[in-house]
Structure formats: C-alpha cells, structure tokens
Short mmCIF file of C-alpha atoms and ligand atoms in Angstrom, two decimals:
data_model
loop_
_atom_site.label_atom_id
_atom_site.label_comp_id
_atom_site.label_asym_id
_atom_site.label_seq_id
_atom_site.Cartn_x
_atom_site.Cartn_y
_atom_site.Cartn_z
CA UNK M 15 42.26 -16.34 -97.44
CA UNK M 16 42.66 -15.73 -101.57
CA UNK M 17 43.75 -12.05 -101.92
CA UNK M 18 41.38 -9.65 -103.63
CA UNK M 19 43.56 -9.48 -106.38
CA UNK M 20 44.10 -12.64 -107.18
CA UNK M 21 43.10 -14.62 -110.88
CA UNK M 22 40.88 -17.44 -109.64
CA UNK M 23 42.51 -20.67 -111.18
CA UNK M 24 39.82 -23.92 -110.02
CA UNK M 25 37.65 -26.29 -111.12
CA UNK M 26 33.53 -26.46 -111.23
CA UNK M 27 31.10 -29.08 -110.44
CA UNK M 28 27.39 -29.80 -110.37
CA UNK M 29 25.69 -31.43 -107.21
CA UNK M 30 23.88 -33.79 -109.43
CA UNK M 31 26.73 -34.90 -111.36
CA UNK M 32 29.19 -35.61 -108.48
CA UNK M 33 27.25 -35.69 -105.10
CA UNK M 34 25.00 -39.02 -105.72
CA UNK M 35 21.35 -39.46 -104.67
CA UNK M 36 19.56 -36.92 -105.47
CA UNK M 37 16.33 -38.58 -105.45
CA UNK M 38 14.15 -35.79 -105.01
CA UNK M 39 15.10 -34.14 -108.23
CA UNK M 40 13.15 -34.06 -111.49
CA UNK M 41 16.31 -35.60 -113.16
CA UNK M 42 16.67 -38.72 -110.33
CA UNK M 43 13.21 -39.76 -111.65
CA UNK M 44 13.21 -40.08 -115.46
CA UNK M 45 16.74 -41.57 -115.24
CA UNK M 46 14.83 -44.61 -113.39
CA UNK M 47 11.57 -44.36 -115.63
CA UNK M 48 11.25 -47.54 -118.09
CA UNK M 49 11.31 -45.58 -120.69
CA UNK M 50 13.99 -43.54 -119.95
CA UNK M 51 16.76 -41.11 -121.95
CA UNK M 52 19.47 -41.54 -119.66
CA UNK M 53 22.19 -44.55 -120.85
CA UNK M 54 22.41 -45.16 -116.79
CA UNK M 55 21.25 -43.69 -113.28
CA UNK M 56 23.08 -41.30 -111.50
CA UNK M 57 22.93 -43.41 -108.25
CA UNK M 58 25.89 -42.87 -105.64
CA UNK M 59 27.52 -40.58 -108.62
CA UNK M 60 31.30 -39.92 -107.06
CA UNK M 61 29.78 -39.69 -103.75
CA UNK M 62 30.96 -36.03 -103.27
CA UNK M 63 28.06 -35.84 -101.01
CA UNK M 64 29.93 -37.54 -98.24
CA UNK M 65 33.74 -37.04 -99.45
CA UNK M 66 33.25 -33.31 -100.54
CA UNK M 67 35.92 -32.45 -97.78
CA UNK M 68 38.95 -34.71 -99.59
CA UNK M 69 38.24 -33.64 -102.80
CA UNK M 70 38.61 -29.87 -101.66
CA UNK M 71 41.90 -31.02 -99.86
CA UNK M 72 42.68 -32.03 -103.67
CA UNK M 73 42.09 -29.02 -105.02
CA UNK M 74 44.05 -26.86 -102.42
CA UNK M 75 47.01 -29.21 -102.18
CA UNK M 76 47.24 -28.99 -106.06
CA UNK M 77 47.15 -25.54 -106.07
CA UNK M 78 44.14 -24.11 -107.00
CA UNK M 79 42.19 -21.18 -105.34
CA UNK M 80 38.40 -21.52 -106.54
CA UNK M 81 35.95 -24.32 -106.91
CA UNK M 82 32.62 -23.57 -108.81
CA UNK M 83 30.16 -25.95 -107.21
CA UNK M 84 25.86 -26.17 -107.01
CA UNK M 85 23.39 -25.96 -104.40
CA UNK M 86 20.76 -28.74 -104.98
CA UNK M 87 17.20 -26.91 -104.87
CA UNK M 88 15.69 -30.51 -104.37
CA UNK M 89 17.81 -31.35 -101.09
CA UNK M 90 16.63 -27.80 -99.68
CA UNK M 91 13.22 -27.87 -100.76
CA UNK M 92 12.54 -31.14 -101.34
CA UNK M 93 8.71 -31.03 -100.72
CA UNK M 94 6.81 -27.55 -101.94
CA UNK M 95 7.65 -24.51 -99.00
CA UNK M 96 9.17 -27.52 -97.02
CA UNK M 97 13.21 -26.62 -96.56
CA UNK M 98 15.67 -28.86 -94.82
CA UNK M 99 17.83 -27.16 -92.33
CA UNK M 100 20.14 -30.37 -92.36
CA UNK M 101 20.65 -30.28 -96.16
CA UNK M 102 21.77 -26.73 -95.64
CA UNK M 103 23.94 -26.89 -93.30
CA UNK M 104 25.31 -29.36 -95.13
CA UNK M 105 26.48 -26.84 -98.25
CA UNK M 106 27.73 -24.95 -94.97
CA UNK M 107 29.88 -26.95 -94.13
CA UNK M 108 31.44 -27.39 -97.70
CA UNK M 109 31.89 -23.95 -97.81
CA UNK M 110 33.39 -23.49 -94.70
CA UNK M 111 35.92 -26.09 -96.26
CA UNK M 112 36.71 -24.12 -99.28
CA UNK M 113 37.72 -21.58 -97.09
CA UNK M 114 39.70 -23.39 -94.76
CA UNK M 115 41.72 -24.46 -97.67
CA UNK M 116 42.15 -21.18 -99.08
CA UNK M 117 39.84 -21.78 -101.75
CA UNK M 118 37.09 -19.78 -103.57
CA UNK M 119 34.02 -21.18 -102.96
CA UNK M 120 31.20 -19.74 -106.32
CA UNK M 121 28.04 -20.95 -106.11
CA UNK M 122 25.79 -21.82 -108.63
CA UNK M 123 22.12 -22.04 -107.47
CA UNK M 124 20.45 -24.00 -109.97
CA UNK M 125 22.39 -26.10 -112.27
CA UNK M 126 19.98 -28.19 -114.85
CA UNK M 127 18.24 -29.95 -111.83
CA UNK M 128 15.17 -29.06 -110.42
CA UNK M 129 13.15 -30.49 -107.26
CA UNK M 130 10.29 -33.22 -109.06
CA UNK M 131 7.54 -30.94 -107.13
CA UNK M 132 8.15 -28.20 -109.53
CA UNK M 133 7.93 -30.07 -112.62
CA UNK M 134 4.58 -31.20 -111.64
CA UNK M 135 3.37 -27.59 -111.62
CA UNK M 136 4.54 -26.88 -115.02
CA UNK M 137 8.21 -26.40 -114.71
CA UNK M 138 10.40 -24.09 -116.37
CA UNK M 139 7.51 -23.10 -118.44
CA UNK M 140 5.31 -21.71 -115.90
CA UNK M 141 4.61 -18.42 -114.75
CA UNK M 142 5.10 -19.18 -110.97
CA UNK M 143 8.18 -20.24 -111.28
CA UNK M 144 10.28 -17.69 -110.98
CA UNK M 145 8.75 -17.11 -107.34
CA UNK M 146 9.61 -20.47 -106.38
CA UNK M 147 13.18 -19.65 -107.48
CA UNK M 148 13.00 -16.33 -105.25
CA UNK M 149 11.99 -18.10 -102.09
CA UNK M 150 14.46 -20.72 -102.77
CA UNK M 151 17.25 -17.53 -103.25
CA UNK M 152 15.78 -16.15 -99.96
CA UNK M 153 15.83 -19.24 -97.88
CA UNK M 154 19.60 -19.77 -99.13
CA UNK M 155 21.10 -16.49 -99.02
CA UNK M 156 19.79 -15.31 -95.77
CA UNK M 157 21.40 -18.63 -94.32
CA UNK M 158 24.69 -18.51 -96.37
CA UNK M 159 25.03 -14.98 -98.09
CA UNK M 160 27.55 -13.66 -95.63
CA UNK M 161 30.05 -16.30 -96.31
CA UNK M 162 29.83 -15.74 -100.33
CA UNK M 163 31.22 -13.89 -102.51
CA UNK M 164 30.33 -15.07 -106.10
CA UNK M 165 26.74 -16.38 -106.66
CA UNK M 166 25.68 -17.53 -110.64
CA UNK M 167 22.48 -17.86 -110.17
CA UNK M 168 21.50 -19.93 -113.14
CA UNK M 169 23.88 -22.42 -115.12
CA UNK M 170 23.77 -21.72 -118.75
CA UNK M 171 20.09 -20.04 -118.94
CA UNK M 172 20.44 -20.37 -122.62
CA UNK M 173 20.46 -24.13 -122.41
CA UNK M 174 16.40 -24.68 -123.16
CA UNK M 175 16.40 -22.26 -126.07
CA UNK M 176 19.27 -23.99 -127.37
CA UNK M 177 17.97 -27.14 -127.30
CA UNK M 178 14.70 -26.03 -129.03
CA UNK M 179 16.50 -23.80 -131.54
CA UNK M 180 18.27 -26.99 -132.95
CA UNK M 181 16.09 -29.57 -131.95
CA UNK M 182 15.49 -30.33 -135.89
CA UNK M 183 18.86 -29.85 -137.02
CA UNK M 184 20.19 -32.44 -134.38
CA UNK M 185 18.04 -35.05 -135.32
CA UNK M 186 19.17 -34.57 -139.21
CA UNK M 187 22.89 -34.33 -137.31
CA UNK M 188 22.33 -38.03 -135.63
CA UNK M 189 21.30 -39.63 -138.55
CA UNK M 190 24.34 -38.22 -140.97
CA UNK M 191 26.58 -39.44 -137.71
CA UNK M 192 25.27 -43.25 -137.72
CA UNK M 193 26.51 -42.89 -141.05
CA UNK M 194 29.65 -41.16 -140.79
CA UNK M 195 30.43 -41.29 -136.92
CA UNK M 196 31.31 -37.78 -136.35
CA UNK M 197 29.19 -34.57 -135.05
CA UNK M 198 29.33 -31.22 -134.66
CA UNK M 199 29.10 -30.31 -131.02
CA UNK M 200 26.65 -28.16 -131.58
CA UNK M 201 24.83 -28.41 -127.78
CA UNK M 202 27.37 -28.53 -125.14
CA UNK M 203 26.34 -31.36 -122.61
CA UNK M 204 25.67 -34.92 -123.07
CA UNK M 205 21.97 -35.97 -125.34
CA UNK M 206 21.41 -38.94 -126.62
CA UNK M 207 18.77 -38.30 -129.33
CA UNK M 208 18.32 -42.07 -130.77
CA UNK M 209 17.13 -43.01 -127.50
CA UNK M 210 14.85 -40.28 -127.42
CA UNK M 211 13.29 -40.46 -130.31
CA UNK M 212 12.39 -44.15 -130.16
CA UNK M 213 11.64 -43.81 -126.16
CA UNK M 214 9.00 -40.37 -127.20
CA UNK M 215 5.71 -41.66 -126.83
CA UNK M 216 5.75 -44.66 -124.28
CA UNK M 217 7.91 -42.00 -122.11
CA UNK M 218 5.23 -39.97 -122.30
CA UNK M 219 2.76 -42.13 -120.35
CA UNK M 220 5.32 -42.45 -117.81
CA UNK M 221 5.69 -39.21 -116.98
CA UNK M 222 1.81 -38.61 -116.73
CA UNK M 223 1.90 -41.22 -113.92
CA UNK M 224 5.45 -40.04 -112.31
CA UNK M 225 4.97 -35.86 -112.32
CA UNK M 226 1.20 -35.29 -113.17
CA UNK M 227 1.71 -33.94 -116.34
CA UNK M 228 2.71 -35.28 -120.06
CA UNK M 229 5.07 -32.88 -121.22
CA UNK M 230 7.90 -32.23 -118.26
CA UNK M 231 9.24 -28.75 -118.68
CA UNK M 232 12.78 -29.76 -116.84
CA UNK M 233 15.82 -26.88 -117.23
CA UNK M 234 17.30 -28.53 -120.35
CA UNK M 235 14.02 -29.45 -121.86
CA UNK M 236 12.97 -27.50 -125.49
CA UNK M 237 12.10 -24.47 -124.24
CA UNK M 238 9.59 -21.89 -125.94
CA UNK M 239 9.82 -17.79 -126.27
CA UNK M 240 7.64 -18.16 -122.90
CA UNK M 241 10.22 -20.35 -121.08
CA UNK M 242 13.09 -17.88 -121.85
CA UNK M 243 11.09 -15.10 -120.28
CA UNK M 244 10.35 -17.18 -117.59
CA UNK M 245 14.38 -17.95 -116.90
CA UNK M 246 15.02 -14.68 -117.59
CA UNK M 247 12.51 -13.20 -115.01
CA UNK M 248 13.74 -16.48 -112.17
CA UNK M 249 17.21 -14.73 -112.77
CA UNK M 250 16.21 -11.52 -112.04
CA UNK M 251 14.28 -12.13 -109.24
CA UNK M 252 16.95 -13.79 -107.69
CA UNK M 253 19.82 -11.23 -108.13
CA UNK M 254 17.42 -8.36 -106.68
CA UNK M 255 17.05 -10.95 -103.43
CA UNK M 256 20.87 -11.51 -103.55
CA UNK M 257 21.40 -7.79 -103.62
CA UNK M 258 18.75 -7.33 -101.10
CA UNK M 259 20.15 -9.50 -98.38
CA UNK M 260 23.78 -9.68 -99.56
CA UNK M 261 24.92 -5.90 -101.40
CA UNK M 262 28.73 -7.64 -101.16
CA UNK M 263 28.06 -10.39 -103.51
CA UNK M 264 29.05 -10.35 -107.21
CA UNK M 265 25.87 -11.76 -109.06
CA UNK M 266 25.57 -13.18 -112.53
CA UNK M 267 24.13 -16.28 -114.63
CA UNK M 268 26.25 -18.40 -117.13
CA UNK M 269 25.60 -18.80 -120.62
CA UNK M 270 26.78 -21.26 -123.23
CA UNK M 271 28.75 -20.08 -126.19
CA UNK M 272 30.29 -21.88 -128.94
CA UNK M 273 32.85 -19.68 -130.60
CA UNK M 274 30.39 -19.13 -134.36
CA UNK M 275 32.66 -18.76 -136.99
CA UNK M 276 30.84 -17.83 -139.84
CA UNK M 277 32.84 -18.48 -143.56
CA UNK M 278 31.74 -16.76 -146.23
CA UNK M 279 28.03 -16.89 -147.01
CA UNK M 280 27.51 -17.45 -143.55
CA UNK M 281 27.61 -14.46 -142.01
CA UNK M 282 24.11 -13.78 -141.71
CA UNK M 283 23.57 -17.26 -140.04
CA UNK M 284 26.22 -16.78 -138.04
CA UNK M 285 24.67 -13.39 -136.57
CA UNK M 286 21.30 -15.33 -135.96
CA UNK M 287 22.73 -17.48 -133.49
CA UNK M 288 25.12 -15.83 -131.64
CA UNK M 289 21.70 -13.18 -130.91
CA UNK M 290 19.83 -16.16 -129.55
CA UNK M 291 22.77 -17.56 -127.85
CA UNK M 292 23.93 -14.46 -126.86
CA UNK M 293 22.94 -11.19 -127.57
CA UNK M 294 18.90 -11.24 -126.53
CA UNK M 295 20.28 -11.77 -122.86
CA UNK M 296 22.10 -8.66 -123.12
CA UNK M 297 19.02 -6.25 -121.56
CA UNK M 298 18.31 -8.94 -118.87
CA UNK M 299 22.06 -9.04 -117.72
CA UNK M 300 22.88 -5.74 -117.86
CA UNK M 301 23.10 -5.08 -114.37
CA UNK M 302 24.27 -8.53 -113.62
CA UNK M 303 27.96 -8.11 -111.26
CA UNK M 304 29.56 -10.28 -113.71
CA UNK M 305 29.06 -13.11 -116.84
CA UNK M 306 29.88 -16.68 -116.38
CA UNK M 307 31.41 -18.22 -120.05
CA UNK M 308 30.83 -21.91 -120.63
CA UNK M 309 32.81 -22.31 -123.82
CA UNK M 310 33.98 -26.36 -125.08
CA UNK M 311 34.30 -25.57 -128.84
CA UNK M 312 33.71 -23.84 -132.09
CA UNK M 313 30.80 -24.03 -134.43
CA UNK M 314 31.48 -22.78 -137.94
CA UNK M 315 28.72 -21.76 -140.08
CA UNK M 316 28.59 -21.14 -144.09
CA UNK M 317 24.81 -20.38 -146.04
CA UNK M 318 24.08 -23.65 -145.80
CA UNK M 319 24.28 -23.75 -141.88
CA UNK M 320 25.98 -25.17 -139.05
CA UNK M 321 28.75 -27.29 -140.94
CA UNK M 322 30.12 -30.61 -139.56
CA UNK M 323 33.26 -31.00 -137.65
CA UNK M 324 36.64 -30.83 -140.13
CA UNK M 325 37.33 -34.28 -141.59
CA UNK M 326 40.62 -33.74 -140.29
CA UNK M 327 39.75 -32.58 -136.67
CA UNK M 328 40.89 -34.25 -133.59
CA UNK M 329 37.33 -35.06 -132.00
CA UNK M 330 36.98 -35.19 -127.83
CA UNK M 331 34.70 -37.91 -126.42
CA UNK M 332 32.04 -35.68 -126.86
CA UNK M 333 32.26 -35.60 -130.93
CA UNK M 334 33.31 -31.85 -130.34
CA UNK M 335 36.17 -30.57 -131.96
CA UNK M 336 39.48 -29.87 -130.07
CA UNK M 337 39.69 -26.29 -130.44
CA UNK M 338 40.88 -24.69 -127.43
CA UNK M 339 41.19 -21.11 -128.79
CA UNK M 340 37.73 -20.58 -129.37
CA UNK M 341 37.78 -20.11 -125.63
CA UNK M 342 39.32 -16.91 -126.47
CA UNK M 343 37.55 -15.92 -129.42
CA UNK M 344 34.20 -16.00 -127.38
CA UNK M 345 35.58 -14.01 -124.61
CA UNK M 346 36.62 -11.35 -126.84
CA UNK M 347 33.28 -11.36 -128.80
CA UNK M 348 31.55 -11.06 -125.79
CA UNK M 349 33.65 -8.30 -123.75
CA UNK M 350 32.42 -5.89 -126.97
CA UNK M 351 28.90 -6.18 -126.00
CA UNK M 352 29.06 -6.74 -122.01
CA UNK M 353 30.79 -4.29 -119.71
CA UNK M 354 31.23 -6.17 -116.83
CA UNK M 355 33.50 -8.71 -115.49
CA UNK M 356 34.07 -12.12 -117.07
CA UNK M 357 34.35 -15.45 -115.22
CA UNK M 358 34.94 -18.47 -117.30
CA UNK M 359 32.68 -20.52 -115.32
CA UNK M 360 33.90 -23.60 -117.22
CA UNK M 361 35.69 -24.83 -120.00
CA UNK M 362 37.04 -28.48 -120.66
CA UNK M 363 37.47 -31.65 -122.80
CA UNK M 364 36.02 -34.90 -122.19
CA UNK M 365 39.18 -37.30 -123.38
CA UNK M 366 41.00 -40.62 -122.01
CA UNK M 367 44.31 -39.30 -122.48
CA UNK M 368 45.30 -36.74 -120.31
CA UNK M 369 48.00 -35.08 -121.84
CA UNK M 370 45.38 -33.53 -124.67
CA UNK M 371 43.80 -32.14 -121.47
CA UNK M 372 46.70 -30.17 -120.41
CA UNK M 373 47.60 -29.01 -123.90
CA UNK M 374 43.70 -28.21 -124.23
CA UNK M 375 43.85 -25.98 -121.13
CA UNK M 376 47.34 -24.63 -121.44
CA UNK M 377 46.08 -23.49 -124.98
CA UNK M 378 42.69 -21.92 -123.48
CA UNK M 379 44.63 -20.71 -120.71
CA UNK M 380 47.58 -18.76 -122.45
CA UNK M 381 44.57 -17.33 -124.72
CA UNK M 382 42.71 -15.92 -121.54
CA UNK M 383 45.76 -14.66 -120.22
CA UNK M 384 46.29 -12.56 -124.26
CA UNK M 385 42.78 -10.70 -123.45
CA UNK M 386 43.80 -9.89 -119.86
CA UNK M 387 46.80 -8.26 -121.41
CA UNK M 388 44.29 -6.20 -123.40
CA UNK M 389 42.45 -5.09 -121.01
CA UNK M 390 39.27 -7.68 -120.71
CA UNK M 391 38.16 -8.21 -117.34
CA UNK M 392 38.45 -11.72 -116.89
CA UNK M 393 38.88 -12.58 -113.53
CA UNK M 394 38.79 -16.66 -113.71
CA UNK M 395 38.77 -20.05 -115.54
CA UNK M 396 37.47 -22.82 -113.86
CA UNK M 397 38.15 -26.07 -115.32
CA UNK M 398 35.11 -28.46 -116.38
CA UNK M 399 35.23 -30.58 -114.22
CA UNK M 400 37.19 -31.10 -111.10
CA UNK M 401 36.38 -35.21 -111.36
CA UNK M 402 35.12 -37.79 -113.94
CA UNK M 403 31.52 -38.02 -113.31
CA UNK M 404 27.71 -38.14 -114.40
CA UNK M 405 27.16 -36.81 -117.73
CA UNK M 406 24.04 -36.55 -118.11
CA UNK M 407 21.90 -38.60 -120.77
CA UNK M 408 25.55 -40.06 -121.30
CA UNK M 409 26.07 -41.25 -117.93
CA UNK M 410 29.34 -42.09 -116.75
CA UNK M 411 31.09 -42.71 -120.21
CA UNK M 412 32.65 -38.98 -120.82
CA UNK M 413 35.76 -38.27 -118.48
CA UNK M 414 36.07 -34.74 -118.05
CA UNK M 415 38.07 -35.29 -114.92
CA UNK M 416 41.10 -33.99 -113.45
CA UNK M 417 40.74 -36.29 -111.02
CA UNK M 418 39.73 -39.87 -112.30
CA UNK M 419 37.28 -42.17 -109.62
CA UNK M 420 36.58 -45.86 -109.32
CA UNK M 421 33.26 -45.77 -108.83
CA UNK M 422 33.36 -49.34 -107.31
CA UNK M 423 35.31 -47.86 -104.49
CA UNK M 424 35.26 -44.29 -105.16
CA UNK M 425 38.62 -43.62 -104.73
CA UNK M 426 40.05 -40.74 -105.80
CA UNK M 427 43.30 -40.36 -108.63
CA UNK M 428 44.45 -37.02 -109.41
CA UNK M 429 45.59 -37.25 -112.81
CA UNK M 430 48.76 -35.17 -113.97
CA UNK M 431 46.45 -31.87 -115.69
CA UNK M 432 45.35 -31.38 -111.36
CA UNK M 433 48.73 -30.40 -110.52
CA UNK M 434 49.52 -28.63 -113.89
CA UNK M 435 46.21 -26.49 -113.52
CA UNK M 436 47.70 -25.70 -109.79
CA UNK M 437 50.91 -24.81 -111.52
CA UNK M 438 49.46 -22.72 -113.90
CA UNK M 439 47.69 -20.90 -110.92
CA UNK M 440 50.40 -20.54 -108.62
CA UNK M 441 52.42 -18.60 -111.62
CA UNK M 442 49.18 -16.66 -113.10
CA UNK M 443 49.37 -15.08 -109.38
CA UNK M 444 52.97 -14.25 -108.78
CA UNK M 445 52.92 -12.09 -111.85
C1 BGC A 503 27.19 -28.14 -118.24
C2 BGC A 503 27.74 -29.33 -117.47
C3 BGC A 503 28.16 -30.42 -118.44
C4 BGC A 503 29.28 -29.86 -119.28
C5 BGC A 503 29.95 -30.86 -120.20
C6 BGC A 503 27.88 -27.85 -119.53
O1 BGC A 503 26.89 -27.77 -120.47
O2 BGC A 503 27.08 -27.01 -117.44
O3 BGC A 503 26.78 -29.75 -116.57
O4 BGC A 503 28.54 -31.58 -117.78
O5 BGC A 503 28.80 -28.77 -120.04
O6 BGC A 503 29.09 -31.32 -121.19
#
C-alpha cells in the first residue's frame, strides 16, 4: 500500500511502445505498409506484454512507488462493439501487480494508438468518435474502476494540433538540419519528416486499400480546429463516465509543453503558442481532478519565431536541448492558470550515457521539489520511460530507458539512473 500522502516517484510507459504486437492498432498497420513512415516495425517491442510482472518487480525493488502505463483500446475492442474479456483481464492482472509491489498503478486510456476499425470511420476527425471513446471508458472502468485511483484519459491531447500548427515550420526545420545537423525539438516524440515527405503520395494509395479511406486521421496525425473539438469532447465524455461509475478516481488528460521562452521581440509569438499549446484547453479541463505535464525541453522564441537550438547546447538523441529546468518553468507557468493538482506524467532524455540521465532528472527533480516548497500542488514525476523501447517513426534508435533491453533476448538491465530515481523517492518521502 503507498500512503495517501506520499510524492509518487515512477516511471511511465505506453502499451504500444513496450508491450509488442499490437496488430490490431491503426499504428501496427502503416508501420508494415510499403510505403511506410516508420524507420522499423514495432513487432515483439520489449515484450512487456508477457514480462510486465518482472519489470514491475524492477520498479518496486528499485524503489519507486508509481508506474504510468496504457490500456490498448485495440486489444479491448479490437473489432467495432466487439471487447475481449481476455485482453482485459489481462491489464487486471498488471494492476493487481502494481499493487502487490506497492506501486501506483495510473492509467492512461488512450495513448497515440487507436484500434484500425476506427480509423476507417474517419478517426480522430469524426464526430462519432468521441462515443466510441465513451463506450470504450464504460467497458473499462466498470471492469477495473474500483482498483484505480488515477485515470489520464488522453496522452497529450494537444499532440494533433501541434503537429498541424508546425507542420510548415518543421519541414523548413529538416531541411536547415541536413545542412547543419541540429534541430529544435520543437514536437516532443519521434517524426521523421524526410521519409514522409518523399513516401506522401504512394502512401496514400496504400492506405485507401488498408483503412478505406485516403487521409487516416490517427491521434498524432495534423489535426484541424474540428479534430481538437473532437478530442476535447472524447475527453469529456470520458471523465463524466469515470465520475459516473468511479466518484473516487482523480481524472485528467496530459498535455505537452515545451517551456516558451520568448526573448525580446518575441513575446507576442511566444503568447501565441503557449494559448494553443496550452491555454485554449483551459475551459475543457477545468473540472478535470488533476493535469498531467509532459515536459522534455525548452523552445525559445524571438520575432522571427521559434529559434534553433544554442550552437553551444548539449543536444539529447532526440536533437532537443538538455535543459532540465524548463521542467520547472512549465510547471510554474501552468499552476497560474490551473487550480488543480499537477502530475508530471513524464519527463526524460533520450541519451546513451546514463550519467546525463541522472543529472537530467536530479536537475528536473530538485526543480519540482522548489515549487512544492511554494506551494504548487505537484503530486508526481514519472520518468519517461521506465525501458528503452519503440519510438515511434524512430523506432528503436532513441534510449529513453532506465532500464536498457536486448531485444534479441529481451533481457532486462537496469541501468544506474533506476536505482538513483528509487533513491530519490525513498528520500522525497521521508521528509
Ligand atoms: C509521448 C511518448 C514519447 C515521448 C518521447 C511523448 O510525446 O507521450 O509516447 O515516446 O514523448 O518522445
């Protein structure tokens, strides 16, 4: 049992990225189209599917008290209204694990992937589907809601508008960085635009024959005005079901943030995106329990716009800039505007050598543990991501990890940041 009062120190994960198979999802099919985005298939991932049980034995025998982990819509619904008892007993069972370890369990119920079915209907740009969502919520709350106490209900709902919002800018990005090398981190999860560019139209015809339809609305696809409405509304929907069924369960979404620094000239910029990556949620998560804050690194901004990374600048495997502290700036930017409590849902580095990921997280760490001094309601940080695994367009090249895997045999090393992070939780909780 984790005491109420406890700070929740863990690690998060997403079922696509670590669990393996997923071959009902929208995601399992373009990474095996011809034409594809995706540098490699997600295949057997890290196989957390079937070894979910060590890896929480990790976690606890490290020391940490939370892991932040998905439920995979397209194992529970993997057909339209058909739902798979097996598959759900399944994320049962891992959360009856958590808490046999002593260990959080804070589920995220949709987490970029989405059951192929759905994208075939139109996707996250159609009216129905928020519905879908809410029967999905229904089927896995009435099953699972009493042994919960944390539910995000989307992973970073901003991610579409994102996406679209810079769309152009990232493609002028790529080309200055096959000359120069060097980005500026400005969407925070692995795209590989030269492929998709050159992959566009062929890709198309692809995906008429694979989902029905030319243009696949996915989670992380562009999304328009429309589609942010339509996430918005799929939240919604979702927390009143939660509270419905489940009144003890803290409900929110998460939301990626860069920490926008704007230098002079640039305030006005600056403003303009932190209201589309933040502030238009603000009516829509009002009520929300709590806020889940993805933060990796800092954007600065001057008239111009979004400026590269700092000649200078140490640069993660992701091109972003190591900047721990903007982890703190964005929680304190955000705690002005939304009164409830904050989870850092994740925050992390993608690097080979792990002693930049300890100094990374004791750096974001000591500056979440400044605004609990003052008074912010930040109740955890969970660490992106408990193993090395599938990044997305990227594949397996970023290593997140605090646990590295062979994926030949899919064993399991806990690098030296595991234990540290358990440290660091172990003293956050004797204070
Ligand atoms: C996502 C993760 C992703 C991570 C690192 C976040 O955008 O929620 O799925 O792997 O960042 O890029």
């Amino acid at each position: 049992m984790i005491p109420k009062q406890s700070f929740l120190i863990g690690a998060a994960t997403a079922a696509h990225q670590v669990e393996g198979n997923n071959i009902h999802s929208d995601y399992w099919t373009q990474e095996h189209m011809v034409h594809t985005d995706f540098l490699e298939p997600s295949g057997d991932a890290v196989d957390h599917y079937n070894r979910y049980a060590e890896d929480i034995r990790l976690m606890a025998e490290a020391g940490l008290n939370a892991y932040r982990f998905s439920i995979e819509w397209a194992r529970i619904e993997p057909e339209e209204g058909v739902f798979d008892e097996t598959e759900l007993s399944h994320y049962k069972d891992v959360i009856l694990t958590c808490k046999e370890n002593g260990i959080e369990p804070i589920v995220t119920l949709l987490h970029f992937t989405s059951p192929k079915w759905l994208i075939s209907k139109g996707g996250w740009e159609s009216d129905e589907t928020p519905e879908y969502f809410a029967r999905y919520t229904r089927y896995v709350i009435e099953r699972l809601g009493r042994e919960l106490h944390y539910v995000c209900t989307i992973n970073e709902a901003n991610m579409g508008i994102q996406v679209a919002a810079i769309a152009k800018r990232y493609m002028q990005q790529m080309m200055a960085k096959m000359q120069s090398g060097k980005s500026d981190g400005t969407v925070q999860m692995g795209l590989n635009l030269e492929k998709m560019m050159a992959n566009q139209q062929a890709a198309e015809q692809e995906r008429m024959e694979l989902f029905g339809v030319t243009k696949t609305e996915c989670f992380t696809s562009p999304r328009t005005p429309h589609g942010d409405e339509i996430v918005i509304e799929a939240h919604k929907a979702a927390r009143t079901i939660i509270k419905e069924l489940a009144p003890h369960i803290q409900v929110g979404l998460t939301l990626s943030l860069h920490d926008i620094q704007a230098l002079p000239g640039g305030e006005e910029n600056a403003a303009k995106e932190w209201a589309e990556e933040f502030t238009h949620y603000l009516p829509a998560i009002k009520d929300d329990d709590f806020l889940g804050i993805q933060n990796y690194t800092r954007t600065r901004i001057d008239a111009s716009g979004i400026l590269p990374v700092p000649e200078s600048a140490e640069v993660t495997q992701m091109d972003y800039e190591f900047y721990p502290q903007a982890l703190e700036h964005v929680i304190r930017k955000v705690a002005k505007e939304f009164k409830g409590t904050l989870l850092v849902t994740e925050n992390g580095i993608a690097t080979a050598d792990d002693s930049r990921r300890v100094a990374f997280i004791e750096a974001a760490l000591s500056g979440v543990q400044a605004c609990i001094s003052d008074g912010i309601p930040v109740k955890s940080y969970l660490y992106w991501s408990l193993m090395d695994n599938f990044e997305w367009q990227k594949g397996y090249s970023m290593t997140f990890g605090l646990i590295a895997v062979d994926r030949t045999t899919q064993k399991r090393t806990p690098k030296p940041s595991l234990s540290i992070l358990g440290n660091l939780c172990r003293n956050m909780n004797q204070k």
